[in-house]
PDB file of C-alpha atoms in Angstrom:
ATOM      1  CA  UNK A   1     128.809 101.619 116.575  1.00 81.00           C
ATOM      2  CA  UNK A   2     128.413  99.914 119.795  1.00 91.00           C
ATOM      3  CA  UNK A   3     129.612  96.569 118.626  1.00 92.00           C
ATOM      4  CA  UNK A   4     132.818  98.533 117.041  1.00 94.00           C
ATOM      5  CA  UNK A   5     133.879 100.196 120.048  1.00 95.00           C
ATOM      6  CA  UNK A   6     133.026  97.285 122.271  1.00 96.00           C
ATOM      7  CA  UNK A   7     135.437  95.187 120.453  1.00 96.00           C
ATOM      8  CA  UNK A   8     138.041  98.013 120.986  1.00 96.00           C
ATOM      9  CA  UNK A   9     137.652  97.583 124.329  1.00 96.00           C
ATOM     10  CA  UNK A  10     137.852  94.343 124.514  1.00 95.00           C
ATOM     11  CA  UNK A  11     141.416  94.449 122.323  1.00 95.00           C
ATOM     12  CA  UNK A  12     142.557  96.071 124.862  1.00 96.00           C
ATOM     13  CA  UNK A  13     142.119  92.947 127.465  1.00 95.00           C
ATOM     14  CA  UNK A  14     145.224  90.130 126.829  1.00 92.00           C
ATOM     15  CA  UNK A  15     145.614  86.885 128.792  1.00 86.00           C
ATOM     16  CA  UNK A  16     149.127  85.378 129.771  1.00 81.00           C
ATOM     17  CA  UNK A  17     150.637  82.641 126.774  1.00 75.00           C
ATOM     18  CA  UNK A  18     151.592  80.461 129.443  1.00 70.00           C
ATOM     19  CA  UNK A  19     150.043  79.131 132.487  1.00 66.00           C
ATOM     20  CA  UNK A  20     151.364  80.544 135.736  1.00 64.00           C
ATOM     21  CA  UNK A  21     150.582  79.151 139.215  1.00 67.00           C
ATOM     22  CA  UNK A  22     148.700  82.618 139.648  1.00 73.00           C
ATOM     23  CA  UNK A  23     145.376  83.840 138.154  1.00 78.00           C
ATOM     24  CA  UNK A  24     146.174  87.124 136.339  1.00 87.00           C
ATOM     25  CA  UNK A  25     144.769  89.045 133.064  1.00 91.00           C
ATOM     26  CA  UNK A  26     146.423  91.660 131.172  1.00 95.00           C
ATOM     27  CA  UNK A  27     145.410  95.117 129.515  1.00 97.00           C
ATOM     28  CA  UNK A  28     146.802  98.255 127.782  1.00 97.00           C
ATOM     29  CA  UNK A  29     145.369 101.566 128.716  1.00 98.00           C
ATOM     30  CA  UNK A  30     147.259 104.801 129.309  1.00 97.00           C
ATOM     31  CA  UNK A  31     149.927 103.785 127.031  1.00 96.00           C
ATOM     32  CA  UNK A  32     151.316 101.269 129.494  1.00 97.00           C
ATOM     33  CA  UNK A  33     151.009  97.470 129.665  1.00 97.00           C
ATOM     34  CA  UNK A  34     148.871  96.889 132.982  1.00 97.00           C
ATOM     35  CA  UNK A  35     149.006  92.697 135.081  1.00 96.00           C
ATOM     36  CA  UNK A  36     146.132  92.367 136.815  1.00 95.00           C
ATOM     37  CA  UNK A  37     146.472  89.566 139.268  1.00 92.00           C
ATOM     38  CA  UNK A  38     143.269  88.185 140.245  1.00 84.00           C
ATOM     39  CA  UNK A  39     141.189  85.627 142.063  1.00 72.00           C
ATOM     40  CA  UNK A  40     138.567  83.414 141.422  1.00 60.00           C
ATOM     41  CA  UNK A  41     136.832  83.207 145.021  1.00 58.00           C
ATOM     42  CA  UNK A  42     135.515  86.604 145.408  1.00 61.00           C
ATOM     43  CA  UNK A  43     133.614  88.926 143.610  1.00 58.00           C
ATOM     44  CA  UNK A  44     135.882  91.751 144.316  1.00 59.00           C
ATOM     45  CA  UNK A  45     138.758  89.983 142.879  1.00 71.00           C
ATOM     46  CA  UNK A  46     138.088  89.636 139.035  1.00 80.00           C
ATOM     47  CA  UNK A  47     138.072  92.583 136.659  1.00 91.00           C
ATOM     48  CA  UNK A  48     134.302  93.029 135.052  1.00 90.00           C
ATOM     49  CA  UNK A  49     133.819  94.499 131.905  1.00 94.00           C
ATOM     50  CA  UNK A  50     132.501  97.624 133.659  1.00 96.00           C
ATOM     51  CA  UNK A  51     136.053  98.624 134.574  1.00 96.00           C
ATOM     52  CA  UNK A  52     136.997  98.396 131.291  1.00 97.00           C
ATOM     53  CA  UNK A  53     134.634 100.550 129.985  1.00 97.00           C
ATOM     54  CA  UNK A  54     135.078 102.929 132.465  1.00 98.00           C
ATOM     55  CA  UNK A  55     139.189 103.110 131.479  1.00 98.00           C
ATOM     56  CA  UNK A  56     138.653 103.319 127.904  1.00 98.00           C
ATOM     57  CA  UNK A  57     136.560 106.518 128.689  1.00 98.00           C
ATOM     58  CA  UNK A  58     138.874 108.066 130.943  1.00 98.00           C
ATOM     59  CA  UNK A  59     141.835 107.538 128.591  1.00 98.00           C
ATOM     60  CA  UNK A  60     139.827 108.573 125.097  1.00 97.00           C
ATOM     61  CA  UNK A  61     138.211 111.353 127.237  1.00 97.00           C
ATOM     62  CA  UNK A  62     141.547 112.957 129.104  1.00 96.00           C
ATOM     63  CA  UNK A  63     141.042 116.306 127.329  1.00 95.00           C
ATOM     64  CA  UNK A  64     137.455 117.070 128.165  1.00 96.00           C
ATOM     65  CA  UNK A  65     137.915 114.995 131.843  1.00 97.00           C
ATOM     66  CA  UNK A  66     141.884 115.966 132.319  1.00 97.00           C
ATOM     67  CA  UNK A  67     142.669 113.787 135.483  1.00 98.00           C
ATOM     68  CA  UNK A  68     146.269 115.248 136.260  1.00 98.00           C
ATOM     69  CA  UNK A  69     146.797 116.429 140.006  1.00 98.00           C
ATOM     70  CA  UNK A  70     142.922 115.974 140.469  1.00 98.00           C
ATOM     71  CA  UNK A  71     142.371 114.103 143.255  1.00 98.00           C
ATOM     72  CA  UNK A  72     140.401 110.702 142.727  1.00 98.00           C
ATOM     73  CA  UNK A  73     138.551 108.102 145.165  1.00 98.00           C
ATOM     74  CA  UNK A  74     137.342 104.688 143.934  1.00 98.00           C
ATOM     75  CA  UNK A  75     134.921 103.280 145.891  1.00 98.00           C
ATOM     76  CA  UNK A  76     134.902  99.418 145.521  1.00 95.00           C
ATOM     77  CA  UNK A  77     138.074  99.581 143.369  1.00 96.00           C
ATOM     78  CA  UNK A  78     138.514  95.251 143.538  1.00 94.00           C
ATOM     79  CA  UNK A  79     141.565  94.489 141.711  1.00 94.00           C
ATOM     80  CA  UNK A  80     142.464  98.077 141.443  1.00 96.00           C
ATOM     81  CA  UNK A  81     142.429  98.373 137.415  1.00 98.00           C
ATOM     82  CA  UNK A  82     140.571 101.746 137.342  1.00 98.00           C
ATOM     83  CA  UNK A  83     142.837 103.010 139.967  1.00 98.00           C
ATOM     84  CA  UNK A  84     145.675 102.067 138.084  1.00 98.00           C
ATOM     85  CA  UNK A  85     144.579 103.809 134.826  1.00 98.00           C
ATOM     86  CA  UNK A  86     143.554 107.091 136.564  1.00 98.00           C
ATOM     87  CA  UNK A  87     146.880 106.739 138.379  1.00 98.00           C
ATOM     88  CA  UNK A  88     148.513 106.421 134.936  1.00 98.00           C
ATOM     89  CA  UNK A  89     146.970 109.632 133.630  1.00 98.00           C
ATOM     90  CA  UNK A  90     148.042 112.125 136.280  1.00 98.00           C
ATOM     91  CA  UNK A  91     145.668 111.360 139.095  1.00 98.00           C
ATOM     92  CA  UNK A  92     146.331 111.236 142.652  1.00 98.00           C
ATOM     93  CA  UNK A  93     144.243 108.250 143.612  1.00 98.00           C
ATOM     94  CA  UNK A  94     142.549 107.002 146.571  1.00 98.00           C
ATOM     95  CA  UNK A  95     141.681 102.745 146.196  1.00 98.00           C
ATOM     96  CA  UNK A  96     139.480 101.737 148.359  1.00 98.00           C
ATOM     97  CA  UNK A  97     137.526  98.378 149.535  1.00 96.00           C
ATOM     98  CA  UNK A  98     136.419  96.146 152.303  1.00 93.00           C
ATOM     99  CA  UNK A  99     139.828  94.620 154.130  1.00 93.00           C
ATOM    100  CA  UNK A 100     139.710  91.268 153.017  1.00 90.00           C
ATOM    101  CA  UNK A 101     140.582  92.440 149.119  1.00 91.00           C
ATOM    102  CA  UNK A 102     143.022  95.029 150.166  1.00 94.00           C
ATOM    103  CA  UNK A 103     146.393  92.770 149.782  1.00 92.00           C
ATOM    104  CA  UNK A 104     145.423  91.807 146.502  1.00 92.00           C
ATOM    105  CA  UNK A 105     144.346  95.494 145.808  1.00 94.00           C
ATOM    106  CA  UNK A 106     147.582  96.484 147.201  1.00 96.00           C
ATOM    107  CA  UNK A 107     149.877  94.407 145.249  1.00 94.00           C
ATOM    108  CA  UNK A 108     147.866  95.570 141.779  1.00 96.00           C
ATOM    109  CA  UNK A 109     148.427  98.944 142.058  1.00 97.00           C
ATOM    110  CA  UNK A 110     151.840  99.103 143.469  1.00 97.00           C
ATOM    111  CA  UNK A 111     153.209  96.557 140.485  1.00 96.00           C
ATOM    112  CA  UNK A 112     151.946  98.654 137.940  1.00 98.00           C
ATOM    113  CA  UNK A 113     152.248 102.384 139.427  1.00 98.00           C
ATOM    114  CA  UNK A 114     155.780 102.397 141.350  1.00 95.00           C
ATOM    115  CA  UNK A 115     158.000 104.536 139.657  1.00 94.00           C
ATOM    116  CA  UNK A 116     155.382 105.052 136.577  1.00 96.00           C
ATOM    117  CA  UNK A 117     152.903 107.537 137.739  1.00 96.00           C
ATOM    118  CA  UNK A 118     153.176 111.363 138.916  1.00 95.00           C
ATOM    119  CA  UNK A 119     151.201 110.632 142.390  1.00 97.00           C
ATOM    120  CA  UNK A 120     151.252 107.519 143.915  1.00 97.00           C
ATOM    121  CA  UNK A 121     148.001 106.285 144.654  1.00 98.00           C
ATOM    122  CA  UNK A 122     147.192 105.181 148.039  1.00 97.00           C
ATOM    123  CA  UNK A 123     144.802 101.612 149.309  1.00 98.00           C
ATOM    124  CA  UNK A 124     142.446 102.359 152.456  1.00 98.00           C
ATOM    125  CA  UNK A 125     139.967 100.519 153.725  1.00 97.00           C
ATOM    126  CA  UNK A 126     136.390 101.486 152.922  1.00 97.00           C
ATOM    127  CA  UNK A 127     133.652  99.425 153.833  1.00 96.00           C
ATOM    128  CA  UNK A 128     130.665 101.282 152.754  1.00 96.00           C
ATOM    129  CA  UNK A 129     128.751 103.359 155.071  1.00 96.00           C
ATOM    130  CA  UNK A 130     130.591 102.591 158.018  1.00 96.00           C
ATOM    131  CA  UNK A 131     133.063 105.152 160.111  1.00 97.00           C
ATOM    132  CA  UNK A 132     132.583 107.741 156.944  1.00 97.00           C
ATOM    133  CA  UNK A 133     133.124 110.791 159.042  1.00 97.00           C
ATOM    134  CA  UNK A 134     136.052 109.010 160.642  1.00 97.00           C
ATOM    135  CA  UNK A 135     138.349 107.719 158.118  1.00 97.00           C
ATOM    136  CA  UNK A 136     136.807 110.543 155.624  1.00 97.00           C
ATOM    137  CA  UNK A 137     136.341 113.865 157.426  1.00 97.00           C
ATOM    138  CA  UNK A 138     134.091 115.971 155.512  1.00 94.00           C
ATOM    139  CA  UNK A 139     136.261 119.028 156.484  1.00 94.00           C
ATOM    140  CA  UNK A 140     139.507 117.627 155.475  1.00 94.00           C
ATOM    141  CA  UNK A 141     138.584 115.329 152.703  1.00 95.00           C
ATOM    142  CA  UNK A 142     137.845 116.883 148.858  1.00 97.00           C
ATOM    143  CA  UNK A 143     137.517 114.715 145.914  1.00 98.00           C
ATOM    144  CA  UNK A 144     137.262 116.051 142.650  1.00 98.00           C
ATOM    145  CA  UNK A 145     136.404 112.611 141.401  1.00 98.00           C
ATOM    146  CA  UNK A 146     134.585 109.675 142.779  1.00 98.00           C
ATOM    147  CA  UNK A 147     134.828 106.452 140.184  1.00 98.00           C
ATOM    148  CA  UNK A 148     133.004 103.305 140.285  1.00 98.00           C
ATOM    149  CA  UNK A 149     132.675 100.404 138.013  1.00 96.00           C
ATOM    150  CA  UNK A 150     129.771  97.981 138.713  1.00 92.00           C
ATOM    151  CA  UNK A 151     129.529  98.821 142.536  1.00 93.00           C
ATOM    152  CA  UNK A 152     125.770  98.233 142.004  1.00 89.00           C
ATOM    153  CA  UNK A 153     125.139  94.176 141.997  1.00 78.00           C
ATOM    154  CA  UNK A 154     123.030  91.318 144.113  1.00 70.00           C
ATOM    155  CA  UNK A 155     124.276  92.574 147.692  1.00 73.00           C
ATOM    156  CA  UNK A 156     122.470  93.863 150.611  1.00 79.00           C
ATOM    157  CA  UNK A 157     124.102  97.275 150.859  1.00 89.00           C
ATOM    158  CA  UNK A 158     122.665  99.754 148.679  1.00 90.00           C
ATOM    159  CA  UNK A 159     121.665 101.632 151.410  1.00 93.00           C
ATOM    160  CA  UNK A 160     125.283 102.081 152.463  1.00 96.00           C
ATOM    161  CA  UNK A 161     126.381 102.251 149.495  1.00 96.00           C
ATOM    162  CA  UNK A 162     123.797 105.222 148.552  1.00 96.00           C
ATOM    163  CA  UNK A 163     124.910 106.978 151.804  1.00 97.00           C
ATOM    164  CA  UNK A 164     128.914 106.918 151.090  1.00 98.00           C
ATOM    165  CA  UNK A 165     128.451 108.378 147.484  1.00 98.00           C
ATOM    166  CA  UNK A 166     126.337 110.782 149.574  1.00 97.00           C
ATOM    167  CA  UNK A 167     129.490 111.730 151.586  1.00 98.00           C
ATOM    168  CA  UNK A 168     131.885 111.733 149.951  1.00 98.00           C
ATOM    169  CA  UNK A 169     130.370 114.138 147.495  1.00 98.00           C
ATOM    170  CA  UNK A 170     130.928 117.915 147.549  1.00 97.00           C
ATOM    171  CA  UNK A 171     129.138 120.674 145.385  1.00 96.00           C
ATOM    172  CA  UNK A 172     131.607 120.279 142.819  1.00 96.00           C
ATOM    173  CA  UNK A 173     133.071 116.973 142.656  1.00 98.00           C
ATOM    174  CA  UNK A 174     131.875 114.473 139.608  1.00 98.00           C
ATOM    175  CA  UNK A 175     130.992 110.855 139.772  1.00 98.00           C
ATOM    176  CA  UNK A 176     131.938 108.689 136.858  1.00 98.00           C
ATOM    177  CA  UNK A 177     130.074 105.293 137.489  1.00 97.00           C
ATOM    178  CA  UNK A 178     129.603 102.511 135.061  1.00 97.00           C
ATOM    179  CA  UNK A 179     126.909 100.556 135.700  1.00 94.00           C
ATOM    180  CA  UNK A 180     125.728  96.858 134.498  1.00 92.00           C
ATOM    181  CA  UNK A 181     121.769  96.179 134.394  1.00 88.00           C
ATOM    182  CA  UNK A 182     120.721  92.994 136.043  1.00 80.00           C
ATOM    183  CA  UNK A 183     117.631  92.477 138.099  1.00 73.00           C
ATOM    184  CA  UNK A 184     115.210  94.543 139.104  1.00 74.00           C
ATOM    185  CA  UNK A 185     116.433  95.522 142.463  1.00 70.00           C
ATOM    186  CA  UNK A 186     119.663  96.543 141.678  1.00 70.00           C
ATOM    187  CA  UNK A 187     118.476  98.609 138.948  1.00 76.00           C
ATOM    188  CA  UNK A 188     115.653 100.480 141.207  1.00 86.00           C
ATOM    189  CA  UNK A 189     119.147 101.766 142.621  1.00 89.00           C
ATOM    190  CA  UNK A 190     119.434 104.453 140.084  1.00 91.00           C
ATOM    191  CA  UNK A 191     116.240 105.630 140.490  1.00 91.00           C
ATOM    192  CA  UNK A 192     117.125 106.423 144.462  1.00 92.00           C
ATOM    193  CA  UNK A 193     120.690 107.789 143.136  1.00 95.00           C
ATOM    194  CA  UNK A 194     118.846 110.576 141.378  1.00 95.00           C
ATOM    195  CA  UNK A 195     116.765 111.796 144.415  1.00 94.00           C
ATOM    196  CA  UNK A 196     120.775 112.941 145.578  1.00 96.00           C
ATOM    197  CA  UNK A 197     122.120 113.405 142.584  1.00 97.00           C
ATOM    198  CA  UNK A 198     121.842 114.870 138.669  1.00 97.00           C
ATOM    199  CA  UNK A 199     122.463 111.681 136.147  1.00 96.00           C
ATOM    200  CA  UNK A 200     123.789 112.313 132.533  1.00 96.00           C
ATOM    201  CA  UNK A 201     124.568 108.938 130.551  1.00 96.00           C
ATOM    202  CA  UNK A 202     127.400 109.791 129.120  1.00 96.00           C
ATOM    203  CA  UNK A 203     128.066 106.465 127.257  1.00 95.00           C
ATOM    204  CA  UNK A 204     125.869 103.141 126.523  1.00 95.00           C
ATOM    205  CA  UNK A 205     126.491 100.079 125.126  1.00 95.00           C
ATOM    206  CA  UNK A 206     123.685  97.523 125.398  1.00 93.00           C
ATOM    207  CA  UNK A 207     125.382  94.758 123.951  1.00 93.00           C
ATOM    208  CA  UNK A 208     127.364  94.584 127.370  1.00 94.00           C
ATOM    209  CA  UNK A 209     123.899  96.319 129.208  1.00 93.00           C
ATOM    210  CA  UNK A 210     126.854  98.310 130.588  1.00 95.00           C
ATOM    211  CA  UNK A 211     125.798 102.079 131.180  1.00 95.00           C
ATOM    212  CA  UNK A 212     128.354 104.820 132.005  1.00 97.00           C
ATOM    213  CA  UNK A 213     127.128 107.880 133.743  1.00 97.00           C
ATOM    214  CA  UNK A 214     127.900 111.434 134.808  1.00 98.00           C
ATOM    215  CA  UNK A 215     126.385 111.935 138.405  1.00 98.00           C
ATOM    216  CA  UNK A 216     126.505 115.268 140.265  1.00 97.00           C
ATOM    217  CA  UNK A 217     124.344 116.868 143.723  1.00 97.00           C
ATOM    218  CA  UNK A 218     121.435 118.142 142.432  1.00 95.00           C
ATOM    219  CA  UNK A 219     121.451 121.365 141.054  1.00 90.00           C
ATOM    220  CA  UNK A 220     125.022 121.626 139.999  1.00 86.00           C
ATOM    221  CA  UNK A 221     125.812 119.260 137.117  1.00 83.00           C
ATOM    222  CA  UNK A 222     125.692 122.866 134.705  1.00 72.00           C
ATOM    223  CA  UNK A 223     126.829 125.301 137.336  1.00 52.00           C
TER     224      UNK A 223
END
């Protein structure tokens, strides 16, 4: 079962039949035909399987986790593919990421949302942990959704990392995070995750080691 619907994912992934002079990968999710243009010098600039899997659950899940008018941060959106697929099913979206990716992140999401979706979406800067309160006032800013896809990797900042989930987070929003297992360090993550937060996997397919959870503050994933 795993293998099956990883290779449905996968179908959904299509390259370009000729070379261009720019790096770029294709995919069809929310019944629309979605360019990617990436880059092969940052991190933050290819898609990872963990966006994938995370899109093929939001668009085979849209009854149970209906995404229209909700509004929707990504933290660490990189090329912007999630984004673009929440965008795609009714979302109004919030891409964020550390300045350096946000012209590529840009260009993604306005090439394949302009004219296309019922919000929008809109690119900020977010570089984790740093001037929360100030570019995301607690008082003024409500997400019913915060998405990530494979946020969690060999970097120094799981502390800030741990600490914007943290605020961004209200009593009743829900955090869809897919998550690859690597090394040990990375993966003790999840273990501080759930001092903050309720964790339901929700989907899990070793054959990627890709996990895809349902995260909410404690106490409130079944109120």
């Amino acid at each position: 079962d795993d293998e099956q619907i990883v290779a449905e994912i996968m179908r959904r992934r299509f390259f370009p039949a000729l070379i261009t002079h720019k790096a770029w990968e294709g995919f069809h999710f929310a019944g629309h035909e979605i360019k990617i243009t990436e880059a092969t010098d940052c991190y933050g600039a290819v898609v990872w399987p963990s966006a994938l899997v995370l899109c093929y659950f939001l668009e085979t899940n849209s009854k149970q986790y209906n995404l229209v008018d909700k509004n929707v941060i990504e933290i660490g959106s990189g090329t912007g593919l999630v984004s673009i697929v929440a965008s795609l099913l009714g979302a109004f979206v919030t891409a964020t990421d550390l300045p350096e990716l946000l012209g590529n992140l840009q260009h993604n999401v306005l090439q394949n949302t302009k004219l296309k979706c019922k919000h929008q979406p809109c690119v900020k800067e977010l570089s984790w942990g740093i001037d929360l309160e100030k570019n995301f006032p607690r008082s003024s800013c409500h997400f019913d959704y915060i998405m990530a896809a494979d946020v969690v990797y060999h970097h120094p900042f799981l502390d800030e990392l741990l600490l914007t989930f943290d605020h961004l987070c209200k009593n009743d929003t829900v955090i869809l995070w897919a998550m690859k297992f690597r090394l040990d360090k990375e993966n003790q993550f999840v273990g501080r995750f759930q001092m903050l937060f309720d964790l339901e996997v929700i989907s899990d397919f070793p054959s990627l080691n890709i996990t895809l959870y349902k995260a909410m503050r404690k106490g409130r994933m079944k109120a």
